[in-house]
GROMACS .gro file of C-alpha atoms in nm:
model
  497
    1MET     CA    1   8.346  17.858  12.477
    2GLU     CA    2   8.726  17.781  12.564
    3GLU     CA    3   8.853  17.417  12.572
    4VAL     CA    4   8.900  17.313  12.929
    5GLU     CA    5   9.153  16.988  13.043
    6TRP     CA    6   8.919  16.818  13.257
    7THR     CA    7   9.195  16.600  13.404
    8ARG     CA    8   9.338  16.680  13.716
    9ARG     CA    9   9.651  16.566  13.918
   10PRO     CA   10   9.590  16.174  14.115
   11LYS     CA   11   9.406  16.163  14.416
   12PRO     CA   12   9.639  15.944  14.690
   13GLU     CA   13   9.313  15.682  14.668
   14GLU     CA   14   9.399  15.612  14.327
   15LEU     CA   15   9.780  15.523  14.327
   16ARG     CA   16   9.697  15.271  14.597
   17VAL     CA   17   9.717  14.896  14.419
   18GLY     CA   18   9.741  14.521  14.659
   19LEU     CA   19  10.023  14.328  14.487
   20ILE     CA   20   9.911  13.917  14.476
   21SER     CA   21  10.160  13.690  14.494
   22TRP     CA   22  10.323  13.384  14.266
   23ALA     CA   23  10.025  13.193  14.515
   24GLY     CA   24   9.733  13.421  14.448
   25SER     CA   25   9.729  13.553  14.770
   26TYR     CA   26   9.747  13.953  14.888
   27LEU     CA   27  10.058  14.113  15.060
   28THR     CA   28   9.930  14.195  15.411
   29PHE     CA   29  10.021  14.430  15.703
   30GLU     CA   30   9.956  14.265  16.032
   31ALA     CA   31   9.906  14.463  16.318
   32TYR     CA   32   9.878  14.204  16.589
   33LYS     CA   33  10.263  14.118  16.476
   34ASN     CA   34  10.383  14.455  16.255
   35THR     CA   35  10.424  14.191  15.968
   36VAL     CA   36  10.432  14.147  15.681
   37THR     CA   37  10.248  13.820  15.567
   38ALA     CA   38  10.074  13.715  15.202
   39THR     CA   39   9.793  13.505  15.355
   40ALA     CA   40   9.487  13.710  15.251
   41LYS     CA   41   9.265  13.646  14.973
   42GLY     CA   42   9.122  13.954  14.919
   43LEU     CA   43   9.198  14.334  14.863
   44GLY     CA   44   9.079  14.503  15.170
   45ARG     CA   45   9.278  14.839  15.365
   46ARG     CA   46   9.598  14.596  15.532
   47GLN     CA   47   9.587  14.462  15.141
   48THR     CA   48   9.632  14.802  15.048
   49TRP     CA   49   9.987  15.050  14.950
   50GLU     CA   50  10.003  15.327  14.827
   51ILE     CA   51  10.301  15.380  14.611
   52LEU     CA   52  10.565  15.678  14.691
   53VAL     CA   53  10.826  15.686  14.433
   54SER     CA   54  11.193  15.866  14.417
   55ASN     CA   55  11.249  15.844  14.087
   56GLU     CA   56  11.079  15.649  13.776
   57HIS     CA   57  11.236  15.609  13.435
   58ASP     CA   58  11.097  15.357  13.136
   59ALA     CA   59  11.098  15.011  13.306
   60GLN     CA   60  11.161  15.088  13.662
   61ALA     CA   61  11.142  15.299  13.991
   62VAL     CA   62  11.285  15.341  14.299
   63VAL     CA   63  10.944  15.329  14.603
   64ARG     CA   64  10.881  15.266  14.857
   65LEU     CA   65  10.579  15.094  15.005
   66ARG     CA   66  10.343  15.260  15.270
   67GLY     CA   67  10.006  15.106  15.413
   68LEU     CA   68   9.728  15.270  15.504
   69GLN     CA   69   9.812  15.306  15.871
   70GLY     CA   70  10.095  15.521  15.722
   71LEU     CA   71  10.394  15.282  15.855
   72TYR     CA   72  10.660  15.127  15.536
   73LEU     CA   73  10.737  14.790  15.397
   74LEU     CA   74  11.070  14.768  15.551
   75CYS     CA   75  11.396  14.476  15.478
   76GLU     CA   76  11.634  14.395  15.690
   77ALA     CA   77  11.946  14.271  15.678
   78ASP     CA   78  11.882  13.885  15.747
   79GLY     CA   79  11.586  13.937  15.494
   80SER     CA   80  11.268  13.971  15.779
   81LEU     CA   81  11.042  14.263  15.714
   82CYS     CA   82  10.863  14.489  15.873
   83TYR     CA   83  10.644  14.706  15.926
   84GLY     CA   84  10.729  15.128  16.086
   85ARG     CA   85  10.959  15.349  15.976
   86PRO     CA   86  11.257  15.393  15.779
   87ARG     CA   87  11.590  15.456  15.954
   88THR     CA   88  11.805  15.623  15.704
   89SER     CA   89  11.763  15.774  15.317
   90HIS     CA   90  11.772  15.381  15.207
   91HIS     CA   91  11.569  15.204  15.479
   92GLY     CA   92  11.270  15.074  15.276
   93CYS     CA   93  11.356  15.143  14.936
   94PHE     CA   94  11.274  14.924  14.626
   95LEU     CA   95  11.421  14.889  14.284
   96LEU     CA   96  11.075  14.843  14.060
   97ARG     CA   97  11.095  14.718  13.726
   98PHE     CA   98  10.769  14.639  13.523
   99HIS     CA   99  10.794  14.312  13.322
  100ARG     CA  100  10.603  14.329  12.983
  101ASN     CA  101  10.361  14.001  13.107
  102GLY     CA  102  10.187  14.321  13.378
  103LYS     CA  103  10.430  14.124  13.681
  104TRP     CA  104  10.628  14.333  13.892
  105THR     CA  105  10.938  14.311  14.050
  106LEU     CA  106  11.072  14.448  14.368
  107GLN     CA  107  11.356  14.456  14.478
  108CYS     CA  108  11.536  14.614  14.850
  109ILE     CA  109  11.801  14.894  14.751
  110ILE     CA  110  12.045  14.767  14.988
  111SER     CA  111  12.052  14.339  14.967
  112GLY     CA  112  11.988  14.374  14.594
  113ARG     CA  113  11.738  14.064  14.726
  114TYR     CA  114  11.368  14.056  14.602
  115LEU     CA  115  11.058  14.060  14.756
  116GLU     CA  116  10.973  13.715  14.754
  117SER     CA  117  10.655  13.505  14.932
  118ASP     CA  118  10.644  13.102  14.935
  119GLY     CA  119  10.243  13.136  14.980
  120GLU     CA  120  10.229  13.279  15.415
  121ASP     CA  121  10.521  13.434  15.439
  122VAL     CA  122  10.735  13.698  15.295
  123PHE     CA  123  11.126  13.803  15.262
  124CYS     CA  124  11.374  13.902  15.058
  125ASN     CA  125  11.638  13.645  15.078
  126SER     CA  126  11.743  13.568  14.681
  127ARG     CA  127  11.935  13.720  14.465
  128VAL     CA  128  11.896  13.534  14.157
  129LEU     CA  129  11.529  13.632  13.959
  130SER     CA  130  11.247  13.352  13.931
  131ALA     CA  131  10.835  13.333  13.942
  132TYR     CA  132  10.857  13.308  14.310
  133HIS     CA  133  10.900  13.723  14.262
  134MET     CA  134  10.670  13.804  14.092
  135TRP     CA  135  10.364  14.098  14.240
  136THR     CA  136  10.102  14.141  14.020
  137PRO     CA  137   9.908  14.484  14.110
  138ARG     CA  138   9.546  14.538  14.118
  139PRO     CA  139   9.406  14.891  14.169
  140ALA     CA  140   9.256  14.952  14.538
  141LEU     CA  141   9.044  15.232  14.391
  142HIS     CA  142   8.632  15.200  14.438
  143VAL     CA  143   8.592  14.990  14.094
  144HIS     CA  144   8.354  15.252  13.962
  145VAL     CA  145   8.612  15.419  13.743
  146ILE     CA  146   8.709  15.672  13.411
  147LEU     CA  147   8.933  15.654  13.135
  148TYR     CA  148   9.147  15.943  13.042
  149SER     CA  149   9.340  15.999  12.761
  150PRO     CA  150   9.660  16.155  12.780
  151VAL     CA  151   9.719  16.145  12.461
  152ASN     CA  152   9.425  16.277  12.284
  153HIS     CA  153   9.263  16.465  12.647
  154CYS     CA  154   8.951  16.320  12.617
  155TYR     CA  155   8.777  16.074  12.831
  156ALA     CA  156   8.587  15.688  12.698
  157ARG     CA  157   8.252  15.616  12.633
  158ALA     CA  158   8.054  15.371  12.558
  159ASP     CA  159   7.775  15.367  12.268
  160PRO     CA  160   7.556  15.113  12.327
  161THR     CA  161   7.359  15.171  12.025
  162VAL     CA  162   7.654  15.034  11.823
  163GLY     CA  163   7.819  14.871  12.052
  164ARG     CA  164   8.152  15.053  12.010
  165VAL     CA  165   8.347  15.259  12.268
  166TRP     CA  166   8.445  15.596  12.130
  167VAL     CA  167   8.731  15.781  12.284
  168ASP     CA  168   8.607  16.087  12.240
  169ALA     CA  169   8.429  16.322  12.554
  170PRO     CA  170   8.619  16.603  12.596
  171VAL     CA  171   8.437  16.604  12.997
  172PRO     CA  172   8.307  16.316  13.191
  173CYS     CA  173   7.957  16.423  13.259
  174LEU     CA  174   7.746  16.147  13.120
  175GLU     CA  175   7.725  15.769  13.238
  176GLU     CA  176   7.847  15.629  12.985
  177CYS     CA  177   8.170  15.733  13.101
  178GLY     CA  178   8.201  15.585  13.344
  179PHE     CA  179   8.278  15.175  13.340
  180LEU     CA  180   8.286  14.870  13.620
  181LEU     CA  181   8.668  14.712  13.659
  182HIS     CA  182   8.586  14.379  13.768
  183PHE     CA  183   8.892  14.201  13.903
  184GLN     CA  184   8.876  13.792  13.803
  185ASP     CA  185   9.191  13.545  13.755
  186GLY     CA  186   9.373  13.747  13.740
  187CYS     CA  187   9.242  13.910  13.437
  188TYR     CA  188   8.970  14.218  13.435
  189HIS     CA  189   8.686  14.263  13.234
  190LEU     CA  190   8.537  14.601  13.118
  191GLU     CA  191   8.166  14.659  13.206
  192THR     CA  192   7.922  14.948  13.033
  193SER     CA  193   7.740  15.149  13.241
  194ALA     CA  194   7.432  14.970  13.049
  195HIS     CA  195   7.597  14.672  13.151
  196PHE     CA  196   7.781  14.523  12.839
  197PHE     CA  197   8.143  14.402  12.818
  198LEU     CA  198   8.418  14.515  12.599
  199SER     CA  199   8.549  14.184  12.400
  200HIS     CA  200   8.855  14.154  12.222
  201VAL     CA  201   8.701  14.221  11.864
  202ASP     CA  202   8.615  14.547  11.996
  203ARG     CA  203   8.213  14.488  12.018
  204LEU     CA  204   8.015  14.539  12.348
  205VAL     CA  205   7.921  14.204  12.409
  206PRO     CA  206   7.568  14.100  12.693
  207GLN     CA  207   7.794  13.805  12.885
  208PRO     CA  208   8.147  13.856  13.020
  209SER     CA  209   8.462  13.546  12.932
  210THR     CA  210   8.730  13.476  12.850
  211GLN     CA  211   8.679  13.749  12.481
  212THR     CA  212   8.574  14.019  12.737
  213ALA     CA  213   8.952  13.943  12.963
  214PHE     CA  214   9.218  14.168  12.901
  215HIS     CA  215   9.626  14.168  13.065
  216MET     CA  216   9.646  14.533  13.278
  217GLN     CA  217   9.989  14.696  13.342
  218VAL     CA  218  10.028  14.928  13.642
  219ARG     CA  219  10.260  15.216  13.639
  220PRO     CA  220  10.206  15.491  13.961
  221GLY     CA  221  10.102  15.741  13.940
  222GLY     CA  222   9.695  15.589  13.804
  223LEU     CA  223   9.840  15.471  13.434
  224VAL     CA  224   9.692  15.145  13.326
  225ALA     CA  225   9.744  14.947  12.957
  226LEU     CA  226   9.499  14.708  12.903
  227SER     CA  227   9.608  14.402  12.622
  228ASP     CA  228   9.499  14.050  12.534
  229GLY     CA  229   9.829  13.873  12.683
  230GLU     CA  230   9.872  13.815  12.293
  231GLY     CA  231  10.003  14.100  12.187
  232GLY     CA  232   9.766  14.344  12.113
  233MET     CA  233   9.685  14.665  12.322
  234LEU     CA  234   9.324  14.817  12.331
  235TYR     CA  235   9.443  15.213  12.259
  236PRO     CA  236   9.242  15.466  12.036
  237GLN     CA  237   9.226  15.405  11.686
  238GLY     CA  238   9.101  15.608  11.349
  239ALA     CA  239   8.950  15.954  11.330
  240ARG     CA  240   8.673  15.895  11.578
  241LEU     CA  241   8.918  15.683  11.792
  242LEU     CA  242   8.745  15.336  11.801
  243LEU     CA  243   8.852  15.224  12.127
  244GLY     CA  244   9.021  14.863  11.967
  245LEU     CA  245   9.300  14.650  11.989
  246GLY     CA  246   9.622  14.666  11.790
  247SER     CA  247   9.922  14.610  11.753
  248ASN     CA  248  10.113  14.929  11.675
  249PRO     CA  249  10.017  15.241  11.943
  250HIS     CA  250  10.191  15.545  11.863
  251ARG     CA  251  10.322  15.870  12.151
  252GLY     CA  252  10.225  15.626  12.470
  253GLU     CA  253   9.850  15.590  12.273
  254GLU     CA  254   9.794  15.289  12.535
  255TRP     CA  255   9.812  15.485  12.853
  256PHE     CA  256   9.512  15.532  12.971
  257VAL     CA  257   9.448  15.763  13.371
  258LEU     CA  258   9.270  15.527  13.595
  259GLN     CA  259   9.020  15.737  13.812
  260ARG     CA  260   8.724  15.684  13.981
  261CYS     CA  261   8.362  15.790  13.779
  262PRO     CA  262   8.342  16.115  13.966
  263THR     CA  263   7.982  16.272  14.067
  264TRP     CA  264   7.753  16.474  13.800
  265ILE     CA  265   7.440  16.581  13.941
  266SER     CA  266   7.122  16.818  13.860
  267LEU     CA  267   6.970  17.106  14.107
  268ARG     CA  268   6.586  17.166  14.079
  269SER     CA  269   6.468  17.452  14.283
  270LYS     CA  270   6.096  17.478  14.450
  271THR     CA  271   5.930  17.573  14.040
  272ARG     CA  272   6.012  17.188  13.991
  273LYS     CA  273   6.300  17.425  13.700
  274PHE     CA  274   6.731  17.323  13.739
  275LEU     CA  275   6.943  17.513  13.711
  276SER     CA  276   7.133  17.598  13.400
  277ILE     CA  277   7.453  17.856  13.278
  278VAL     CA  278   7.255  18.067  13.020
  279TYR     CA  279   7.459  18.374  12.877
  280ASP     CA  280   7.840  18.161  12.958
  281VAL     CA  281   7.784  18.269  13.291
  282GLU     CA  282   7.479  18.355  13.417
  283VAL     CA  283   7.285  18.045  13.650
  284CYS     CA  284   6.966  18.045  13.685
  285ALA     CA  285   6.644  17.834  13.771
  286ALA     CA  286   6.547  17.784  13.380
  287SER     CA  287   6.504  17.494  13.149
  288GLU     CA  288   6.204  17.231  13.236
  289HIS     CA  289   6.437  16.987  13.107
  290ILE     CA  290   6.755  16.853  13.194
  291THR     CA  291   7.108  16.962  12.973
  292PRO     CA  292   7.429  16.983  12.953
  293MET     CA  293   7.454  17.300  13.100
  294SER     CA  294   7.259  17.228  13.387
  295LEU     CA  295   7.450  16.985  13.501
  296PHE     CA  296   7.710  16.999  13.743
  297GLN     CA  297   8.073  16.825  13.935
  298PHE     CA  298   8.017  16.750  14.256
  299GLU     CA  299   8.354  16.847  14.455
  300CYS     CA  300   8.361  16.785  14.776
  301ASP     CA  301   8.618  16.796  15.053
  302ASP     CA  302   8.540  16.549  15.249
  303GLU     CA  303   8.660  16.647  15.612
  304SER     CA  304   8.539  17.033  15.554
  305SER     CA  305   8.173  17.017  15.394
  306ALA     CA  306   8.326  17.289  15.199
  307LEU     CA  307   8.167  17.218  14.867
  308GLN     CA  308   8.180  17.304  14.458
  309LEU     CA  309   8.062  17.278  14.143
  310ARG     CA  310   8.218  17.259  13.868
  311ALA     CA  311   7.974  17.298  13.566
  312ALA     CA  312   7.975  17.186  13.228
  313ASN     CA  313   8.219  17.524  13.068
  314GLY     CA  314   8.441  17.433  13.326
  315CYS     CA  315   8.435  17.696  13.546
  316TYR     CA  316   8.314  17.683  13.940
  317LEU     CA  317   8.007  17.826  14.085
  318ALA     CA  318   8.118  18.164  14.276
  319GLN     CA  319   7.913  18.404  14.416
  320ARG     CA  320   8.091  18.750  14.350
  321ARG     CA  321   7.900  19.151  14.339
  322HIS     CA  322   7.593  19.209  14.496
  323ARG     CA  323   7.525  18.818  14.543
  324THR     CA  324   7.477  18.727  14.264
  325VAL     CA  325   7.607  18.364  14.186
  326VAL     CA  326   7.788  18.280  13.857
  327ALA     CA  327   8.003  18.007  13.674
  328ASN     CA  328   8.362  18.211  13.624
  329GLY     CA  329   8.524  18.053  13.964
  330HIS     CA  330   8.854  17.877  13.931
  331PRO     CA  331   8.949  17.662  14.152
  332MET     CA  332   9.138  17.774  14.439
  333GLU     CA  333   8.928  18.122  14.505
  334ALA     CA  334   8.753  18.163  14.833
  335ASP     CA  335   8.399  18.299  14.703
  336THR     CA  336   8.387  17.934  14.471
  337PHE     CA  337   8.354  17.724  14.770
  338PHE     CA  338   7.990  17.666  14.990
  339HIS     CA  339   7.825  17.483  15.235
  340VAL     CA  340   7.659  17.228  15.282
  341HIS     CA  341   7.327  17.155  15.495
  342TRP     CA  342   7.094  16.840  15.411
  343ASN     CA  343   6.690  16.831  15.498
  344CYS     CA  344   6.542  16.464  15.362
  345GLY     CA  345   6.724  16.437  15.038
  346LYS     CA  346   6.719  16.787  14.965
  347ILE     CA  347   7.015  17.014  14.976
  348ILE     CA  348   7.107  17.358  15.111
  349LEU     CA  349   7.395  17.569  15.018
  350GLN     CA  350   7.526  17.847  15.225
  351SER     CA  351   7.793  18.120  15.059
  352PRO     CA  352   8.124  18.196  15.239
  353ASN     CA  353   7.962  18.573  15.350
  354GLY     CA  354   7.707  18.347  15.547
  355ARG     CA  355   7.390  18.399  15.358
  356PHE     CA  356   7.192  18.123  15.195
  357LEU     CA  357   7.130  18.039  14.783
  358GLY     CA  358   6.827  18.065  14.654
  359ILE     CA  359   6.641  18.205  14.374
  360VAL     CA  360   6.504  18.474  14.328
  361ASP     CA  361   6.228  18.669  14.077
  362ASN     CA  362   6.391  18.704  13.752
  363GLY     CA  363   6.505  18.332  13.857
  364LEU     CA  364   6.883  18.382  13.915
  365LEU     CA  365   7.109  18.207  14.166
  366MET     CA  366   7.168  18.502  14.438
  367ALA     CA  367   7.294  18.435  14.800
  368ASN     CA  368   6.983  18.690  14.934
  369ALA     CA  369   6.865  18.483  15.217
  370THR     CA  370   6.975  18.493  15.606
  371ILE     CA  371   6.784  18.190  15.714
  372PRO     CA  372   6.714  17.898  15.464
  373GLY     CA  373   6.339  17.802  15.354
  374PRO     CA  374   6.173  17.659  15.150
  375ASN     CA  375   6.295  17.877  14.804
  376GLU     CA  376   6.664  17.806  14.917
  377GLU     CA  377   6.595  17.398  14.909
  378PHE     CA  378   6.657  17.266  14.579
  379GLY     CA  379   6.625  16.910  14.472
  380ILE     CA  380   6.956  16.657  14.367
  381ARG     CA  381   7.014  16.396  14.134
  382LEU     CA  382   7.267  16.205  14.078
  383ALA     CA  383   7.320  16.248  13.695
  384ASN     CA  384   7.553  15.972  13.552
  385ARG     CA  385   7.481  15.711  13.816
  386PRO     CA  386   7.191  15.491  13.721
  387PHE     CA  387   7.318  15.276  13.951
  388LEU     CA  388   7.534  15.284  14.295
  389VAL     CA  389   7.909  15.056  14.327
  390LEU     CA  390   7.901  15.058  14.743
  391ARG     CA  391   8.213  15.033  14.977
  392GLY     CA  392   8.218  15.060  15.321
  393ARG     CA  393   8.522  14.960  15.599
  394TYR     CA  394   8.503  14.590  15.516
  395GLY     CA  395   8.467  14.534  15.114
  396TYR     CA  396   8.155  14.596  14.888
  397VAL     CA  397   7.800  14.554  14.933
  398GLY     CA  398   7.717  14.292  14.748
  399THR     CA  399   7.537  13.881  14.748
  400SER     CA  400   7.661  13.537  14.819
  401SER     CA  401   7.589  13.258  14.794
  402GLU     CA  402   7.588  13.149  15.140
  403HIS     CA  403   7.342  13.398  15.216
  404ASP     CA  404   7.041  13.461  15.232
  405LEU     CA  405   7.088  13.858  15.289
  406MET     CA  406   7.293  14.142  15.247
  407LYS     CA  407   7.673  14.096  15.302
  408CYS     CA  408   7.890  14.403  15.341
  409ASN     CA  409   8.291  14.244  15.297
  410MET     CA  410   8.245  14.099  15.004
  411ASP     CA  411   8.561  14.162  14.736
  412GLN     CA  412   8.313  14.149  14.358
  413PRO     CA  413   8.041  14.436  14.470
  414ASP     CA  414   7.677  14.435  14.318
  415CYS     CA  415   7.516  14.699  14.124
  416ILE     CA  416   7.236  14.854  14.277
  417HIS     CA  417   7.036  15.012  14.041
  418LEU     CA  418   6.860  15.306  14.140
  419LEU     CA  419   6.474  15.423  14.072
  420PRO     CA  420   6.450  15.802  14.111
  421CYS     CA  421   6.049  15.910  14.289
  422ARG     CA  422   6.140  16.210  14.465
  423GLN     CA  423   6.490  16.441  14.496
  424GLY     CA  424   6.749  16.231  14.735
  425ILE     CA  425   6.442  15.994  14.709
  426TYR     CA  426   6.596  15.662  14.520
  427HIS     CA  427   6.428  15.258  14.532
  428PHE     CA  428   6.662  15.049  14.525
  429GLN     CA  429   6.697  14.744  14.293
  430ALA     CA  430   6.888  14.433  14.301
  431GLN     CA  431   7.037  14.330  13.964
  432GLY     CA  432   6.750  14.049  13.860
  433GLY     CA  433   6.488  14.327  13.878
  434SER     CA  434   6.288  14.277  14.218
  435PHE     CA  435   6.366  14.563  14.532
  436TRP     CA  436   6.559  14.514  14.816
  437SER     CA  437   6.329  14.488  15.149
  438ILE     CA  438   6.416  14.546  15.482
  439THR     CA  439   6.359  14.239  15.848
  440SER     CA  440   6.290  14.404  16.125
  441PHE     CA  441   6.639  14.340  16.250
  442GLY     CA  442   6.697  14.570  15.998
  443THR     CA  443   6.901  14.374  15.753
  444PHE     CA  444   6.819  14.356  15.393
  445ARG     CA  445   6.704  14.067  15.145
  446PRO     CA  446   6.765  14.133  14.786
  447TRP     CA  447   6.443  13.960  14.657
  448GLY     CA  448   6.176  14.246  14.786
  449LYS     CA  449   5.848  14.270  14.580
  450PHE     CA  450   5.747  14.607  14.669
  451ALA     CA  451   5.921  14.922  14.623
  452LEU     CA  452   6.067  15.103  15.002
  453ASN     CA  453   6.175  15.410  14.946
  454PHE     CA  454   6.582  15.497  15.032
  455CYS     CA  455   6.735  15.878  15.078
  456ILE     CA  456   7.098  15.923  14.973
  457GLU     CA  457   7.291  16.217  15.154
  458LEU     CA  458   7.610  16.321  14.977
  459HIS     CA  459   7.914  16.359  15.278
  460GLY     CA  460   8.219  16.395  14.992
  461SER     CA  461   8.277  16.392  14.608
  462ASN     CA  462   8.269  16.045  14.652
  463LEU     CA  463   8.078  15.972  14.977
  464LEU     CA  464   7.726  15.910  15.070
  465THR     CA  465   7.484  15.808  15.334
  466VAL     CA  466   7.154  15.629  15.356
  467LEU     CA  467   6.888  15.667  15.535
  468ALA     CA  468   6.680  15.375  15.514
  469PRO     CA  469   6.298  15.266  15.539
  470ASN     CA  470   6.338  15.213  15.861
  471GLY     CA  471   6.450  15.609  15.952
  472PHE     CA  472   6.842  15.448  16.010
  473TYR     CA  473   7.125  15.475  15.866
  474MET     CA  474   7.295  15.196  15.687
  475ARG     CA  475   7.614  15.102  15.778
  476SER     CA  476   7.835  14.803  15.742
  477ASP     CA  477   7.897  14.565  16.041
  478ARG     CA  478   8.273  14.397  16.135
  479SER     CA  479   8.037  14.047  16.121
  480GLY     CA  480   7.991  14.123  15.771
  481THR     CA  481   7.604  14.201  15.776
  482LEU     CA  482   7.468  14.494  15.624
  483LEU     CA  483   7.257  14.652  15.880
  484ALA     CA  484   7.036  14.980  15.939
  485ASP     CA  485   7.048  15.072  16.298
  486SER     CA  486   7.209  15.365  16.345
  487GLU     CA  487   7.092  15.666  16.484
  488GLU     CA  488   7.349  15.895  16.416
  489ILE     CA  489   7.601  15.848  16.126
  490THR     CA  490   7.943  15.736  16.198
  491LYS     CA  491   8.284  15.610  16.018
  492ASP     CA  492   8.046  15.253  15.922
  493CYS     CA  493   7.802  15.507  15.767
  494ILE     CA  494   7.977  15.640  15.567
  495TRP     CA  495   7.959  15.449  15.200
  496GLU     CA  496   8.190  15.494  14.873
  497PHE     CA  497   8.078  15.494  14.578
   0.00000   0.00000   0.00000
């Protein structure tokens, strides 16, 4: 099989950062005053900035900072800052310098003054660089990530059996390729899918500590490098590409592309056999067990619900002549886009010709039916997600020592362990081993004794909805309390995972 390049251009959400001042507060857009402050203690929508690069060279770049509302950070002649649209070609441009300690400084191109904060207000007054001008970038993408090495063309993969991390996975379809990136006290802790932490001694350890804390250097474009703060850099080493600390990386080996963890699924027919790729490109319901050729990357346009399924051979499922569906499609082909319908956790796929995909008598996948029936319904299961980390409009889903109910506005998430019971139906297990329970008010507690059924439906490459046991959709609430009381799918019901 030909070697396939699995990396892709970074998505906009993977180029966004939060900027933390020397006082530990975030650069924030204040909508009601149309001004910018540095008072927030957490990373939310108003603290998220997209870095638009117009010119980059070595340790500096000319950039603009754009908020999620589409407006820009602007420096005025008197040193004050506002939020709006640039009036000239240089208005809103900053010289971004990358410092060896991982900090950033932003110098206004027009005035030459540095962006700084007094702990509350933000302004550009001084041309003399000081510690008050230093900003710590924090990637704003979802914490469930994969790490791609552009030099080695492979992804990082945890191996819990030997307690190591290797950079040797050409395709990021395994759950071991996913990591949780925890931010705490200005440092990062890299947690594996088996809940071990990468340490300074190149081994996986069960608990986070100062020995698992790494400093991160961030570059626009999603590039990151991790160090121990004492000169050691994290990069692949030796013939087997062991990920460990060293002091002599070559050719930029220390740089990784930080991306959201992709969604890989398996599909099962009504005969309880998995869809698999056979004879290089044919798709049929042939296997009673999951193999690498039974896995498909779920790539769905968030707006149009157009779905592409990418097989482990690097190609996409496509409808061809005589209504057959084979795995030889390319990314922009119209024949590779399918429309998604959901039925109680099962998925129905409609081809570009309007017919529905189903299994024919010889086991092959074809687009035959004009009306979907049981033969066109497929059981779907998350293949590389033993747990969920959910982020909504107000933050992550998690627990707080100050509340006994599940919250949806947390800066640090809890893992929801998935116990599959039927296709599309899961039990939600809390980190301590107890189950999620639901109250008569539609709120949740994480210490139930009995497993309840939650129905998951995918609505984008990394978006889903959850139908709770009470028959309502789970949603985020402005109060910060997680609720299940929505009869319809609204924006508050969409969860990033």
